[in-house]
XYZ file of C-alpha atoms in Angstrom:
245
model
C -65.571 36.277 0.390
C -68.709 38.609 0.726
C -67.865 41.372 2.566
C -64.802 40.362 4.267
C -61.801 42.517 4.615
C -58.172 42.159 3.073
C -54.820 43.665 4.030
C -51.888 43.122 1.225
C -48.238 44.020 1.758
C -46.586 45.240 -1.094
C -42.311 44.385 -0.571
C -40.296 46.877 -3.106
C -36.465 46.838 -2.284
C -35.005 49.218 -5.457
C -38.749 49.092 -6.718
C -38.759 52.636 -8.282
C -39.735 51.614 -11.774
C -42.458 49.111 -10.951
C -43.739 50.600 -7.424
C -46.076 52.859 -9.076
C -47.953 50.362 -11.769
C -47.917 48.031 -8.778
C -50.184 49.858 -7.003
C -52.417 50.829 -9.665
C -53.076 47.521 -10.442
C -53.840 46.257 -7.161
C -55.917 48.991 -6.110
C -57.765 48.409 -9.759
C -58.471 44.700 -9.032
C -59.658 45.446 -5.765
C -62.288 48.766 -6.066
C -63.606 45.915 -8.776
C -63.987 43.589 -6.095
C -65.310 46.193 -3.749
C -67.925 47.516 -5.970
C -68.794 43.686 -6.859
C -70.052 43.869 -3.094
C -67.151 40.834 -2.673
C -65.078 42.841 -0.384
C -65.688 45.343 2.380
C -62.561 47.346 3.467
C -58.878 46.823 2.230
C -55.481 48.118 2.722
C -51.964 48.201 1.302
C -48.503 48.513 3.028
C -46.225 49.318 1.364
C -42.575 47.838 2.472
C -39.345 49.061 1.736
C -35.742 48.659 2.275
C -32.105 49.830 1.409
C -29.264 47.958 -0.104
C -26.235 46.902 2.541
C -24.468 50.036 1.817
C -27.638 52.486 2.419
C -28.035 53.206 -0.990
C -31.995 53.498 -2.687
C -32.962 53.988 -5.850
C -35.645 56.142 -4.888
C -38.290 53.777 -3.362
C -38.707 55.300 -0.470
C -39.332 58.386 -1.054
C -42.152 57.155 -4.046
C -43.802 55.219 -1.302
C -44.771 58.170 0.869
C -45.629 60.027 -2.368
C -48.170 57.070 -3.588
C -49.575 57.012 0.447
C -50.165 60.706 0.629
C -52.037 60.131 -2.413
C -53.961 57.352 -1.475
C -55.469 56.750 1.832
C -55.409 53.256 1.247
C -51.782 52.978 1.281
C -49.141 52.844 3.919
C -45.879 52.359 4.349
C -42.887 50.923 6.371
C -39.266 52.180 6.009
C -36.789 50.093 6.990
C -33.272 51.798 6.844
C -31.107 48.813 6.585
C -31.418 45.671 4.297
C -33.955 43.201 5.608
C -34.809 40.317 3.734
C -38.195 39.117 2.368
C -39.587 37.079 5.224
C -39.016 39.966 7.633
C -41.274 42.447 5.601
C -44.034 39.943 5.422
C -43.885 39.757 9.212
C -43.665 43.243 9.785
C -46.979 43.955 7.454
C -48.651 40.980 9.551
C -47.972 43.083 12.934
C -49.879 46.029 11.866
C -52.095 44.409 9.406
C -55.754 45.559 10.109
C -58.005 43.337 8.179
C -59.567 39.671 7.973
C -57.259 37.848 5.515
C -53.575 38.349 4.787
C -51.768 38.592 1.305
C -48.836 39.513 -0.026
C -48.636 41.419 -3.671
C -44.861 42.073 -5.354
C -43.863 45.675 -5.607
C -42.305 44.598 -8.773
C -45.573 44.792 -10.505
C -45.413 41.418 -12.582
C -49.356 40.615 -11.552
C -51.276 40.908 -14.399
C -55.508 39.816 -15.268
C -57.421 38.735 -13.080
C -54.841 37.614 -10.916
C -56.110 39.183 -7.512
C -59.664 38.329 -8.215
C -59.488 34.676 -8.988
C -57.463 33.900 -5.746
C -59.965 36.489 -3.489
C -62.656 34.700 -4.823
C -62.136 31.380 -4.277
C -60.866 30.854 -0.526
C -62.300 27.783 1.662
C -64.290 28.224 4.684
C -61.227 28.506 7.649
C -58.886 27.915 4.880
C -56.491 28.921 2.862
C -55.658 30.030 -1.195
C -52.390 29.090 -2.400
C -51.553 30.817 -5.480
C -49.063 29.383 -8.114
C -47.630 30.327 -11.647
C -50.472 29.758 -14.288
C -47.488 30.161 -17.330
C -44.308 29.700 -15.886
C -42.648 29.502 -19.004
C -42.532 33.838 -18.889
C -40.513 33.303 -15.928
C -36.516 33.164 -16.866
C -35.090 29.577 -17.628
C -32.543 29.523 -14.138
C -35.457 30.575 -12.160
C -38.118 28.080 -13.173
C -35.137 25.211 -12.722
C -34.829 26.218 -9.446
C -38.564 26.162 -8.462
C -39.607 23.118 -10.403
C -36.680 21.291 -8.483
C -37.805 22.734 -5.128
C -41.026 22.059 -5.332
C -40.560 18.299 -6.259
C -38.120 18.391 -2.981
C -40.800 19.445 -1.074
C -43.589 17.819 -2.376
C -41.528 14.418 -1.622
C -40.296 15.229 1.613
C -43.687 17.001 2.911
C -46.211 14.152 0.975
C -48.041 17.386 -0.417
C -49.114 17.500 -4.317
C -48.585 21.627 -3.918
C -48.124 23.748 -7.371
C -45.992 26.209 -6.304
C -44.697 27.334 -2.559
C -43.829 30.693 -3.452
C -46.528 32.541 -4.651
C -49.288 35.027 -3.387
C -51.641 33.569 -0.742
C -54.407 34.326 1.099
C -54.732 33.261 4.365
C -56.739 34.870 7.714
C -54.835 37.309 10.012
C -55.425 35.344 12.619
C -54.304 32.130 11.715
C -51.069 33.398 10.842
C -50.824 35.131 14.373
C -51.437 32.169 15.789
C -48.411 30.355 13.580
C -46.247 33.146 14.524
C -43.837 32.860 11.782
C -40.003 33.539 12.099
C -38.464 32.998 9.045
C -36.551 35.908 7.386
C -35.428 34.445 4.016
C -37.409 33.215 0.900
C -38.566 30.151 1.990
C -40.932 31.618 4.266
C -44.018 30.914 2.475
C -42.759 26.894 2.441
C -42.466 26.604 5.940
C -45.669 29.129 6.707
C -47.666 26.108 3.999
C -46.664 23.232 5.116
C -46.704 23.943 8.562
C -50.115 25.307 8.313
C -51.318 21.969 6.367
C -49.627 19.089 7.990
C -49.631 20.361 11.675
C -52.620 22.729 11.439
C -54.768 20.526 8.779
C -56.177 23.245 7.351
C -57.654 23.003 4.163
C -56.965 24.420 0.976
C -57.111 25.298 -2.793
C -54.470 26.107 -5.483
C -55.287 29.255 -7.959
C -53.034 30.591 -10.623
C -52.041 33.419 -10.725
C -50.573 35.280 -13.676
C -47.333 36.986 -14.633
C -45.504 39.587 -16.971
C -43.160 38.041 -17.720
C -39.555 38.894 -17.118
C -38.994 41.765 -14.979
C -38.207 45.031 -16.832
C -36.565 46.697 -13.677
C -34.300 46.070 -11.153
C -32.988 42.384 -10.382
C -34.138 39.445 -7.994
C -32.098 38.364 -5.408
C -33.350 35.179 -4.674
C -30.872 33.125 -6.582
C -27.485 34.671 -4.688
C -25.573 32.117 -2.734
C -26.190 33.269 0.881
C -30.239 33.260 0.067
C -30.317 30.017 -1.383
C -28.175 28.389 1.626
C -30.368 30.061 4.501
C -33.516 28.101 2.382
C -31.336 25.357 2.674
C -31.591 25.456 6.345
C -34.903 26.449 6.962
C -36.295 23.592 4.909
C -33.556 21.435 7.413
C -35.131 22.745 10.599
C -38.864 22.383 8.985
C -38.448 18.525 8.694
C -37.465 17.996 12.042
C -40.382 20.756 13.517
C -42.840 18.746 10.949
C -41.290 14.741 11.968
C -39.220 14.639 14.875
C -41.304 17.592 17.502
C -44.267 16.608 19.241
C -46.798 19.424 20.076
């Protein structure tokens, strides 16, 4: 990846206590990266949101404190809740930079995490990252993935890892996609859509974790999420088999 460019959002809804180290760590991996001569120019945007009610923890307000500190970083407020999907679409309207990837604010990266996946993209392709341990992720939550990726990997004929994990993939491409999913399984649709209809090619990295968060909570497993995945993965099968074009 000589001397190409990288933009990565950073989401952090109630983020306060991890915010910070996620930023270090990402800016770390990357002057490493830079100084290797691997990269050129980067940037990280920071995206934030509320709860339903309006409340914050503070993450806001931390954001524009780690920006004015680093010109690296910027952020986008949202003042209302907005799920996952819509903050990786927002960074991808401003984002500035060759390839596209998105970095949790709630600082669970760890290694060489960031380096083995900017290292190793394909020519016009694409990195998927997935879970090198998943065992340090909590029992419900790796259930739930190991039975959604099986779903998909059946109903897609892939032989993916992982669907929801930190990729890299150009800023262009993913213009061209135009994705338009809010909820959590928009990294599913933006991979297989990108594979079976686009062709493009691929490789899987792992990436690795913490752990269990020490902060905040995910939301990923409440009711109303998991049923909008339902339905995206419903209207991806018949974009994928039953839409020409």
């Amino acid at each position: 990846m000589r001397n190409n460019t990288v933009s990565i959002i950073m989401p952090a809804h109630k983020e306060s206590g991890n915010l910070r180290g996620a930023v270090r760590y990402v800016s770390d991996e990357i002057e490493l990266l830079y100084e290797a001569d691997k990269i050129s120019d980067w940037e990280i945007i920071i995206i934030d949101s509320v709860e339903k009610d309006g409340s914050t923890d503070g993450t806001p307000q931390l954001a524009d404190r780690l920006a004015k500190s680093n010109s690296r970083v910027k952020v986008i407020h949202n003042n209302s809740y907005v799920n996952l999907g819509y903050k990786y679409r927002q960074g991808l309207s401003v984002a500035r930079f060759d390839y596209f990837m998105m970095v949790p604010g709630k600082n669970t990266l760890h290694g060489a995490s960031i380096k083995n996946l900017l290292d190793n993209i394909p020519e016009n392709g694409i990195v998927i990252g997935y879970q090198a341990d998943m065992s340090r992720r909590p029992f419900k939550r790796r259930i739930i993935s190991k039975c959604f990726t099986v779903f998909m990997n059946l109903v897609f004929g892939l032989r993916l890892r992982y669907y929801n994990g930190t990729t890299v993939i150009p800023t262009k491409i993913l213009r061209e996609l135009s994705p338009d999913t809010d909820n959590f399984a928009y990294m599913a649709e933006i991979l297989v859509t990108l594979i079976k209809k686009y062709r493009l090619p691929y490789t899987q990295i792992p990436f690795y974790t913490k752990g269990i968060r020490t902060y905040g909570k995910t939301k990923a497993t409440e009711l109303q999420n998991i049923i909008s995945v339902v339905r995206t993965i419903l209207k991806l099968i018949v974009k994928i088999y039953f839409k020409k074009g």
